[in-house]
Amino acid sequence: MAHAYTPGLKVSSKIRLQKRRILPLKGEVTVKVGDMVESETVVARTELPGKVTPVNAANILGVPATDLMNYVLKKEGEMLKKGESYALAKSFFGLFKTTLRAPDECMLESVSNITGKILLRSKPLPVEVKAYIEGKIIEVIPREGVVVESWAAFAQGIFGIGGETNGILKMVCNAPDEPLTPEKISAEDAGHVLVGGSIVTAAALKKAIEHNVKAIVVGGFDDQDLRNFLGYDLGVAITGSEDKGITLMVTEGFGPIPMAYRTFELMQKHQGQKACVNGATQIRAGVIRPEVVIPMRESELSEELHVEAGSLKPGTPIRIIREPYFGMLGKVTELPSALLKLESETKARVLKVQFDSNNEIATVPRANVEILET
Amino acid sequence: MNKKPEDIKVIIATDCGSTTTKAILIQYDEEKGEYRQTHRGEAPTTVEAPFEDVTKGVLNSVQELAELSGRELLDEDNRIIKERTENRGADIYISTSSAGGGLQMMVAGVVRSMTAESAERAALGAGAIVMDVIASNDHRLPHEQIERIRQLRPDMILLSGGIDGGTLSHVVELAELISAADPKPRLGIGYKLPIIYAGNKDARENVSGTLEEKVDLVIVDNLRPVLERENLGPARDKIHDMFMEHVMQQAPGYKTLMSWTDAPIMPTPGAVGAIIERVAKLNDIEVVGVDIGGATTDVFSVFKDPEDEKPVFNRTVSANLGMSYSISNVLAEASLPNISRWIPFPIDERKLRNQIKNKMIRPTTIPQTLESLVIEQAIAREALRLAFIQHKAFATTLKGVQKQRTIADAFDQSGTEGTIVNMMNLNLLVGSGGVLSHAPRRNQSAMMMMDAFRPEGITRLAVDSIFMMPHLGVLSEVHSQAATEVFLKDCLIFLGTCVAPVGQIKQGKDVMKYSINFPTGTEEGMLKQGEMKLFKLGVGEEAEAVFEPQGKADLGEGKGSKVETIVHGGVVGIILDGRGRPLMTVPDDKDARIEQMLGWLENLGVYNMEELRALGKA
């Protein structure tokens, strides 16, 4: 195989992003084209009709169903406050009173003189869509939602857990190969997006949740810990709706793997800024990757990073993505054209790589490297 | 395609798998007067970013073909050259595709523990991954359910609900929910999202009215017509058909690819199935074939109907079992102990789990070390085993006649009664797909197939030499002569014959006396329970053999009955498998299990034993 694999993960210091923000049901768009929005700005909302609760009113009041209307204090369609009485019956010359009160804020929907029931409808449930990223509204889709555009620093991960969140970016590891351990997390980290190095341990993840950390961005995560965290074995990489109290973005893979230097550097550069994180991942045709978006308000025009992949040449910086050199970085030194027999006895097209860490030269299959975007 | 078959001398064929795109070059040898496969190229399939265009992988694989063959196949504009001259171009270009990957579904039903659960079972039975179950009583609000459908982007939805004559309103509400979600196909190209309705028959009209405009709606029999009975067959079969026809082959760039080919693109399992059926017909034998890919594992069988002796072809696509995109699902389905039992050295569970997940997220990598290879082949055994269990449950004598399950056996997933698959009658077992076709030693392929399929009696084993059955399947539609010649000369590699007595005998006891007249001399002896033996007998060679099963052991002629037969050789040879059927249990003790496994592997020459034993000491 002459062509190197690249998962095509985008890491860019400045990119123009557009996000569609659409309501699940038709409703009202609350912003207009040109408006500037924050992550938390509600851009569209709708209301779900509230639940209906039937009350066997005639029975409770001890009156005939046909006469029920005479005992109802409110009109159909009228709003009721919590505890407000809406029906009253007196007996024994007014000595005994039976009152029906609203269990919660609701609307008196209807009164039936056939069944003797009163229907109360709870408050409509608001459904809102927030902007997710700071930026400008560039399109309004009537009754459905908007498109938000923003200039941002942007990094995709390879795998994630949990949905959209945001917080202030904070580096908790000093180097890409440093593991994120529990002692690096404190109560001060509440509401932050923490950036670690090579791996986040299960204990650190637990502590982060306890301290209300919004998200963790890290090089690797152990599958055993993932299983314990989720409570099941993840069969296919389709995630995003896990409600675990935190969003996790893994940039490199499973096991301890130093975060790619470029990603680490980008996070370092934007420490203290607000970052929006989404762990949603779908690894299949039509792939979706987790992401960190760091919106920038003032845009200096700059070229979006263009990803050149698939061409291996001597000098190309690569990373090994399979054992026995998993995670190591180096540069291509030679691309022999003949097939070579590997230790596994598999015959494959290979390349020679000189590792950055120790200058040693090794032979690896071309299929087991990914080109580092420069 | 306007060319006459006799004018076709150079053929390019590709198979776009979920992970790798494989190209082969077939050329007519004027001197010998025959078609032969001459070169092969491959490249990662380019369905992911940054390319998101399947044609890029096709061009990369054809470029490799050009480099290896020295024949110019792409022009300056990077198009396949379709005008042939001596050293340039090809006459036709054809392709198969399974680039869309596995099948990920959502199912919906009224009551979570009733119709929704039946729908889930139907989808699982069809080899799908069920991403979520929507039910009227699942405690989620409508907008949450709608959001979920949009977020998950299922490949297909199975909508059920209500027994016949039961609730209408809840079923229609579910249909309205799906309509509101307005689900789009994941790859958003040229077709509507398939939705199968298998609920209350009285709600069909209302469901059609709600969904017809937006989706590709298909209506089948209610999967729970009455409370006490499930009828999963029709829904299960339809899921399968719709997946093959509408989802599997689709991928970004698929439309462009269609405009390049000289014959309609076939789904990979359709093409492989055509070849397997052909093999069975040509030789009048009973055959099982398997193609294990990155996202799916496809099993094909041709067995004779016991009633009328007519061959019946069955095909299943397990869209949840594969060696890259679906590899983690193999772990989830099979469980770690079932995978570890095939690994003949101690391995840290954490490390093993991480390796499996890393293969899922970086699907095109290949095993460089012996350790990685052994682990990958262990996982393959389980993927094959599970896919075959599914196939046996599917493979019935008549398409459309399905067993109806009562509520009492609704929870029994293992039942394969009524299956037409009879391993004792099986003549030939053929393996295809990367892990079987590209195993560094053919002995590894033989061992994987025996461990997973557990052939009974006397069965020939073969593999697709370099994974070209899909290509030849589609070629057989346009040039049957070329397809047949290449299949017989270049594709099918006979591994040899597996002789496996059925029965459970005590460890170490006599299972079968054998006497085989090899060209080099006669081999005689006694096979003991738990033993495996290999004798060399080359491709095309035959040997007379007499097998005498001992005690309760049976080789097809009844317990303890002698069998005199001719056995056929291959690149591996004649394998005597004394592990019993059902396959003997694996010892609980780790060291004993490893020792037993090492013994089998050594006897069959599966790996470099020195290096394998060193792994255990490391």
PDB file of N, CA and C in Angstrom, chain B residues 57-116:
ATOM      1  N   GLY B  57      -9.692   6.562  -3.388  1.00  0.00           N
ATOM      2  CA  GLY B  57      -9.092   5.276  -3.045  1.00  0.00           C
ATOM      3  C   GLY B  57      -9.020   4.364  -4.266  1.00  0.00           C
ATOM      4  N   VAL B  58     -10.047   4.445  -5.120  1.00  0.00           N
ATOM      5  CA  VAL B  58     -10.047   3.636  -6.352  1.00  0.00           C
ATOM      6  C   VAL B  58      -8.852   4.038  -7.211  1.00  0.00           C
ATOM      7  N   LEU B  59      -8.683   5.335  -7.400  1.00  0.00           N
ATOM      8  CA  LEU B  59      -7.573   5.806  -8.243  1.00  0.00           C
ATOM      9  C   LEU B  59      -6.226   5.435  -7.630  1.00  0.00           C
ATOM     10  N   ASN B  60      -6.114   5.538  -6.310  1.00  0.00           N
ATOM     11  CA  ASN B  60      -4.860   5.149  -5.650  1.00  0.00           C
ATOM     12  C   ASN B  60      -4.552   3.676  -5.872  1.00  0.00           C
ATOM     13  N   SER B  61      -5.578   2.839  -5.770  1.00  0.00           N
ATOM     14  CA  SER B  61      -5.340   1.397  -5.948  1.00  0.00           C
ATOM     15  C   SER B  61      -5.008   1.081  -7.410  1.00  0.00           C
ATOM     16  N   VAL B  62      -5.660   1.782  -8.337  1.00  0.00           N
ATOM     17  CA  VAL B  62      -5.366   1.549  -9.765  1.00  0.00           C
ATOM     18  C   VAL B  62      -3.967   2.077 -10.098  1.00  0.00           C
ATOM     19  N   GLN B  63      -3.591   3.175  -9.448  1.00  0.00           N
ATOM     20  CA  GLN B  63      -2.239   3.711  -9.653  1.00  0.00           C
ATOM     21  C   GLN B  63      -1.195   2.688  -9.213  1.00  0.00           C
ATOM     22  N   GLU B  64      -1.474   2.017  -8.091  1.00  0.00           N
ATOM     23  CA  GLU B  64      -0.534   0.995  -7.626  1.00  0.00           C
ATOM     24  C   GLU B  64      -0.481  -0.170  -8.622  1.00  0.00           C
ATOM     25  N   LEU B  65      -1.652  -0.492  -9.161  1.00  0.00           N
ATOM     26  CA  LEU B  65      -1.728  -1.544 -10.185  1.00  0.00           C
ATOM     27  C   LEU B  65      -0.863  -1.160 -11.390  1.00  0.00           C
ATOM     28  N   ALA B  66      -0.947   0.102 -11.776  1.00  0.00           N
ATOM     29  CA  ALA B  66      -0.178   0.588 -12.929  1.00  0.00           C
ATOM     30  C   ALA B  66       1.315   0.507 -12.642  1.00  0.00           C
ATOM     31  N   GLU B  67       1.702   0.916 -11.425  1.00  0.00           N
ATOM     32  CA  GLU B  67       3.129   0.890 -11.067  1.00  0.00           C
ATOM     33  C   GLU B  67       3.664  -0.535 -11.076  1.00  0.00           C
ATOM     34  N   LEU B  68       2.873  -1.450 -10.529  1.00  0.00           N
ATOM     35  CA  LEU B  68       3.347  -2.836 -10.431  1.00  0.00           C
ATOM     36  C   LEU B  68       3.348  -3.540 -11.784  1.00  0.00           C
ATOM     37  N   SER B  69       2.401  -3.192 -12.651  1.00  0.00           N
ATOM     38  CA  SER B  69       2.290  -3.899 -13.937  1.00  0.00           C
ATOM     39  C   SER B  69       3.111  -3.219 -15.028  1.00  0.00           C
ATOM     40  N   GLY B  70       3.490  -1.975 -14.810  1.00  0.00           N
ATOM     41  CA  GLY B  70       4.203  -1.228 -15.846  1.00  0.00           C
ATOM     42  C   GLY B  70       3.269  -0.802 -16.963  1.00  0.00           C
ATOM     43  N   ARG B  71       1.990  -0.897 -16.738  1.00  0.00           N
ATOM     44  CA  ARG B  71       1.014  -0.535 -17.759  1.00  0.00           C
ATOM     45  C   ARG B  71       0.377   0.787 -17.372  1.00  0.00           C
ATOM     46  N   GLU B  72       0.288   1.712 -18.299  1.00  0.00           N
ATOM     47  CA  GLU B  72      -0.306   3.009 -17.987  1.00  0.00           C
ATOM     48  C   GLU B  72      -1.821   2.849 -17.915  1.00  0.00           C
ATOM     49  N   LEU B  73      -2.382   3.145 -16.753  1.00  0.00           N
ATOM     50  CA  LEU B  73      -3.826   2.919 -16.573  1.00  0.00           C
ATOM     51  C   LEU B  73      -4.603   4.200 -16.273  1.00  0.00           C
ATOM     52  N   LEU B  74      -3.881   5.251 -15.872  1.00  0.00           N
ATOM     53  CA  LEU B  74      -4.550   6.525 -15.576  1.00  0.00           C
ATOM     54  C   LEU B  74      -3.991   7.605 -16.497  1.00  0.00           C
ATOM     55  N   ASP B  75      -4.875   8.453 -17.014  1.00  0.00           N
ATOM     56  CA  ASP B  75      -4.389   9.524 -17.893  1.00  0.00           C
ATOM     57  C   ASP B  75      -3.979  10.761 -17.090  1.00  0.00           C
ATOM     58  N   GLU B  76      -3.601  11.812 -17.816  1.00  0.00           N
ATOM     59  CA  GLU B  76      -3.100  13.026 -17.132  1.00  0.00           C
ATOM     60  C   GLU B  76      -4.170  13.631 -16.221  1.00  0.00           C
ATOM     61  N   ASP B  77      -5.439  13.429 -16.591  1.00  0.00           N
ATOM     62  CA  ASP B  77      -6.517  13.985 -15.769  1.00  0.00           C
ATOM     63  C   ASP B  77      -6.950  13.025 -14.664  1.00  0.00           C
ATOM     64  N   ASN B  78      -6.140  12.000 -14.425  1.00  0.00           N
ATOM     65  CA  ASN B  78      -6.426  11.016 -13.384  1.00  0.00           C
ATOM     66  C   ASN B  78      -7.737  10.271 -13.647  1.00  0.00           C
ATOM     67  N   ARG B  79      -7.912   9.864 -14.898  1.00  0.00           N
ATOM     68  CA  ARG B  79      -9.083   9.045 -15.224  1.00  0.00           C
ATOM     69  C   ARG B  79      -8.611   7.690 -15.718  1.00  0.00           C
ATOM     70  N   ILE B  80      -9.413   6.680 -15.478  1.00  0.00           N
ATOM     71  CA  ILE B  80      -9.032   5.339 -15.931  1.00  0.00           C
ATOM     72  C   ILE B  80      -9.095   5.312 -17.466  1.00  0.00           C
ATOM     73  N   ILE B  81      -7.996   4.878 -18.075  1.00  0.00           N
ATOM     74  CA  ILE B  81      -7.928   4.877 -19.541  1.00  0.00           C
ATOM     75  C   ILE B  81      -8.725   3.685 -20.078  1.00  0.00           C
ATOM     76  N   LYS B  82      -9.727   3.977 -20.877  1.00  0.00           N
ATOM     77  CA  LYS B  82     -10.619   2.914 -21.354  1.00  0.00           C
ATOM     78  C   LYS B  82     -10.356   2.543 -22.815  1.00  0.00           C
ATOM     79  N   GLU B  83      -9.289   3.090 -23.404  1.00  0.00           N
ATOM     80  CA  GLU B  83      -8.948   2.674 -24.769  1.00  0.00           C
ATOM     81  C   GLU B  83      -7.628   1.944 -24.710  1.00  0.00           C
ATOM     82  N   ARG B  84      -7.675   0.694 -25.089  1.00  0.00           N
ATOM     83  CA  ARG B  84      -6.489  -0.146 -24.899  1.00  0.00           C
ATOM     84  C   ARG B  84      -5.549  -0.071 -26.094  1.00  0.00           C
ATOM     85  N   THR B  85      -4.266   0.129 -25.784  1.00  0.00           N
ATOM     86  CA  THR B  85      -3.216  -0.108 -26.775  1.00  0.00           C
ATOM     87  C   THR B  85      -2.266  -1.106 -26.113  1.00  0.00           C
ATOM     88  N   GLU B  86      -1.121  -1.340 -26.699  1.00  0.00           N
ATOM     89  CA  GLU B  86      -0.289  -2.435 -26.202  1.00  0.00           C
ATOM     90  C   GLU B  86       0.063  -2.315 -24.695  1.00  0.00           C
ATOM     91  N   ASN B  87       0.548  -1.145 -24.320  1.00  0.00           N
ATOM     92  CA  ASN B  87       0.969  -0.990 -22.925  1.00  0.00           C
ATOM     93  C   ASN B  87       0.167   0.055 -22.169  1.00  0.00           C
ATOM     94  N   ARG B  88      -0.997   0.297 -22.640  1.00  0.00           N
ATOM     95  CA  ARG B  88      -1.762   1.404 -22.072  1.00  0.00           C
ATOM     96  C   ARG B  88      -3.244   1.035 -22.016  1.00  0.00           C
ATOM     97  N   GLY B  89      -3.883   1.375 -20.921  1.00  0.00           N
ATOM     98  CA  GLY B  89      -5.333   1.300 -20.813  1.00  0.00           C
ATOM     99  C   GLY B  89      -5.910  -0.095 -20.629  1.00  0.00           C
ATOM    100  N   ALA B  90      -7.219  -0.132 -20.452  1.00  0.00           N
ATOM    101  CA  ALA B  90      -7.951  -1.395 -20.284  1.00  0.00           C
ATOM    102  C   ALA B  90      -9.213  -1.334 -21.146  1.00  0.00           C
ATOM    103  N   ASP B  91      -9.815  -2.492 -21.369  1.00  0.00           N
ATOM    104  CA  ASP B  91     -11.044  -2.510 -22.174  1.00  0.00           C
ATOM    105  C   ASP B  91     -12.260  -2.162 -21.330  1.00  0.00           C
ATOM    106  N   ILE B  92     -12.269  -2.707 -20.120  1.00  0.00           N
ATOM    107  CA  ILE B  92     -13.413  -2.394 -19.261  1.00  0.00           C
ATOM    108  C   ILE B  92     -12.954  -2.175 -17.809  1.00  0.00           C
ATOM    109  N   TYR B  93     -13.769  -1.434 -17.111  1.00  0.00           N
ATOM    110  CA  TYR B  93     -13.555  -1.242 -15.674  1.00  0.00           C
ATOM    111  C   TYR B  93     -14.861  -1.597 -14.960  1.00  0.00           C
ATOM    112  N   ILE B  94     -14.750  -2.467 -13.951  1.00  0.00           N
ATOM    113  CA  ILE B  94     -15.935  -2.891 -13.189  1.00  0.00           C
ATOM    114  C   ILE B  94     -15.630  -2.803 -11.695  1.00  0.00           C
ATOM    115  N   SER B  95     -16.669  -2.758 -10.897  1.00  0.00           N
ATOM    116  CA  SER B  95     -16.407  -2.631  -9.453  1.00  0.00           C
ATOM    117  C   SER B  95     -17.535  -3.209  -8.598  1.00  0.00           C
ATOM    118  N   THR B  96     -17.151  -3.589  -7.399  1.00  0.00           N
ATOM    119  CA  THR B  96     -18.132  -3.929  -6.360  1.00  0.00           C
ATOM    120  C   THR B  96     -17.898  -2.944  -5.218  1.00  0.00           C
ATOM    121  N   SER B  97     -18.857  -2.876  -4.306  1.00  0.00           N
ATOM    122  CA  SER B  97     -18.670  -1.949  -3.185  1.00  0.00           C
ATOM    123  C   SER B  97     -19.376  -2.426  -1.923  1.00  0.00           C
ATOM    124  N   SER B  98     -18.670  -2.264  -0.829  1.00  0.00           N
ATOM    125  CA  SER B  98     -19.298  -2.398   0.492  1.00  0.00           C
ATOM    126  C   SER B  98     -18.756  -1.265   1.356  1.00  0.00           C
ATOM    127  N   ALA B  99     -18.432  -0.150   0.676  1.00  0.00           N
ATOM    128  CA  ALA B  99     -17.749   0.966   1.337  1.00  0.00           C
ATOM    129  C   ALA B  99     -18.599   1.633   2.413  1.00  0.00           C
ATOM    130  N   GLY B 100     -19.916   1.472   2.300  1.00  0.00           N
ATOM    131  CA  GLY B 100     -20.804   2.111   3.280  1.00  0.00           C
ATOM    132  C   GLY B 100     -20.655   1.541   4.673  1.00  0.00           C
ATOM    133  N   GLY B 101     -20.059   0.367   4.771  1.00  0.00           N
ATOM    134  CA  GLY B 101     -19.796  -0.211   6.093  1.00  0.00           C
ATOM    135  C   GLY B 101     -20.959  -0.985   6.663  1.00  0.00           C
ATOM    136  N   GLY B 102     -21.008  -1.067   7.977  1.00  0.00           N
ATOM    137  CA  GLY B 102     -22.008  -1.903   8.644  1.00  0.00           C
ATOM    138  C   GLY B 102     -23.389  -1.276   8.672  1.00  0.00           C
ATOM    139  N   LEU B 103     -24.300  -1.971   9.318  1.00  0.00           N
ATOM    140  CA  LEU B 103     -25.687  -1.485   9.392  1.00  0.00           C
ATOM    141  C   LEU B 103     -25.993  -1.055  10.814  1.00  0.00           C
ATOM    142  N   GLN B 104     -26.283   0.220  10.960  1.00  0.00           N
ATOM    143  CA  GLN B 104     -26.635   0.745  12.271  1.00  0.00           C
ATOM    144  C   GLN B 104     -28.073   1.250  12.229  1.00  0.00           C
ATOM    145  N   MET B 105     -28.901   0.624  13.037  1.00  0.00           N
ATOM    146  CA  MET B 105     -30.344   0.877  12.960  1.00  0.00           C
ATOM    147  C   MET B 105     -30.904   1.471  14.241  1.00  0.00           C
ATOM    148  N   MET B 106     -32.073   2.090  14.084  1.00  0.00           N
ATOM    149  CA  MET B 106     -32.891   2.395  15.255  1.00  0.00           C
ATOM    150  C   MET B 106     -34.172   1.594  15.106  1.00  0.00           C
ATOM    151  N   VAL B 107     -34.757   1.205  16.220  1.00  0.00           N
ATOM    152  CA  VAL B 107     -36.039   0.521  16.148  1.00  0.00           C
ATOM    153  C   VAL B 107     -37.022   1.264  17.040  1.00  0.00           C
ATOM    154  N   ALA B 108     -38.294   1.144  16.678  1.00  0.00           N
ATOM    155  CA  ALA B 108     -39.317   1.837  17.463  1.00  0.00           C
ATOM    156  C   ALA B 108     -40.507   0.918  17.660  1.00  0.00           C
ATOM    157  N   GLY B 109     -41.100   1.010  18.834  1.00  0.00           N
ATOM    158  CA  GLY B 109     -42.287   0.218  19.130  1.00  0.00           C
ATOM    159  C   GLY B 109     -43.080   0.903  20.222  1.00  0.00           C
ATOM    160  N   VAL B 110     -44.288   0.430  20.446  1.00  0.00           N
ATOM    161  CA  VAL B 110     -45.147   1.127  21.404  1.00  0.00           C
ATOM    162  C   VAL B 110     -44.677   0.879  22.836  1.00  0.00           C
ATOM    163  N   VAL B 111     -44.620  -0.392  23.212  1.00  0.00           N
ATOM    164  CA  VAL B 111     -44.221  -0.697  24.594  1.00  0.00           C
ATOM    165  C   VAL B 111     -42.793  -1.246  24.570  1.00  0.00           C
ATOM    166  N   ARG B 112     -41.946  -0.659  25.404  1.00  0.00           N
ATOM    167  CA  ARG B 112     -40.518  -1.002  25.381  1.00  0.00           C
ATOM    168  C   ARG B 112     -40.281  -2.491  25.562  1.00  0.00           C
ATOM    169  N   SER B 113     -41.057  -3.089  26.483  1.00  0.00           N
ATOM    170  CA  SER B 113     -40.786  -4.502  26.780  1.00  0.00           C
ATOM    171  C   SER B 113     -41.598  -5.443  25.895  1.00  0.00           C
ATOM    172  N   MET B 114     -42.384  -4.906  24.974  1.00  0.00           N
ATOM    173  CA  MET B 114     -43.179  -5.788  24.103  1.00  0.00           C
ATOM    174  C   MET B 114     -42.777  -5.586  22.641  1.00  0.00           C
ATOM    175  N   THR B 115     -43.523  -4.765  21.902  1.00  0.00           N
ATOM    176  CA  THR B 115     -43.244  -4.650  20.463  1.00  0.00           C
ATOM    177  C   THR B 115     -41.869  -4.053  20.188  1.00  0.00           C
ATOM    178  N   ALA B 116     -41.448  -3.090  21.020  1.00  0.00           N
ATOM    179  CA  ALA B 116     -40.135  -2.482  20.774  1.00  0.00           C
ATOM    180  C   ALA B 116     -39.038  -3.523  20.960  1.00  0.00           C
TER     181      ALA B 116
END
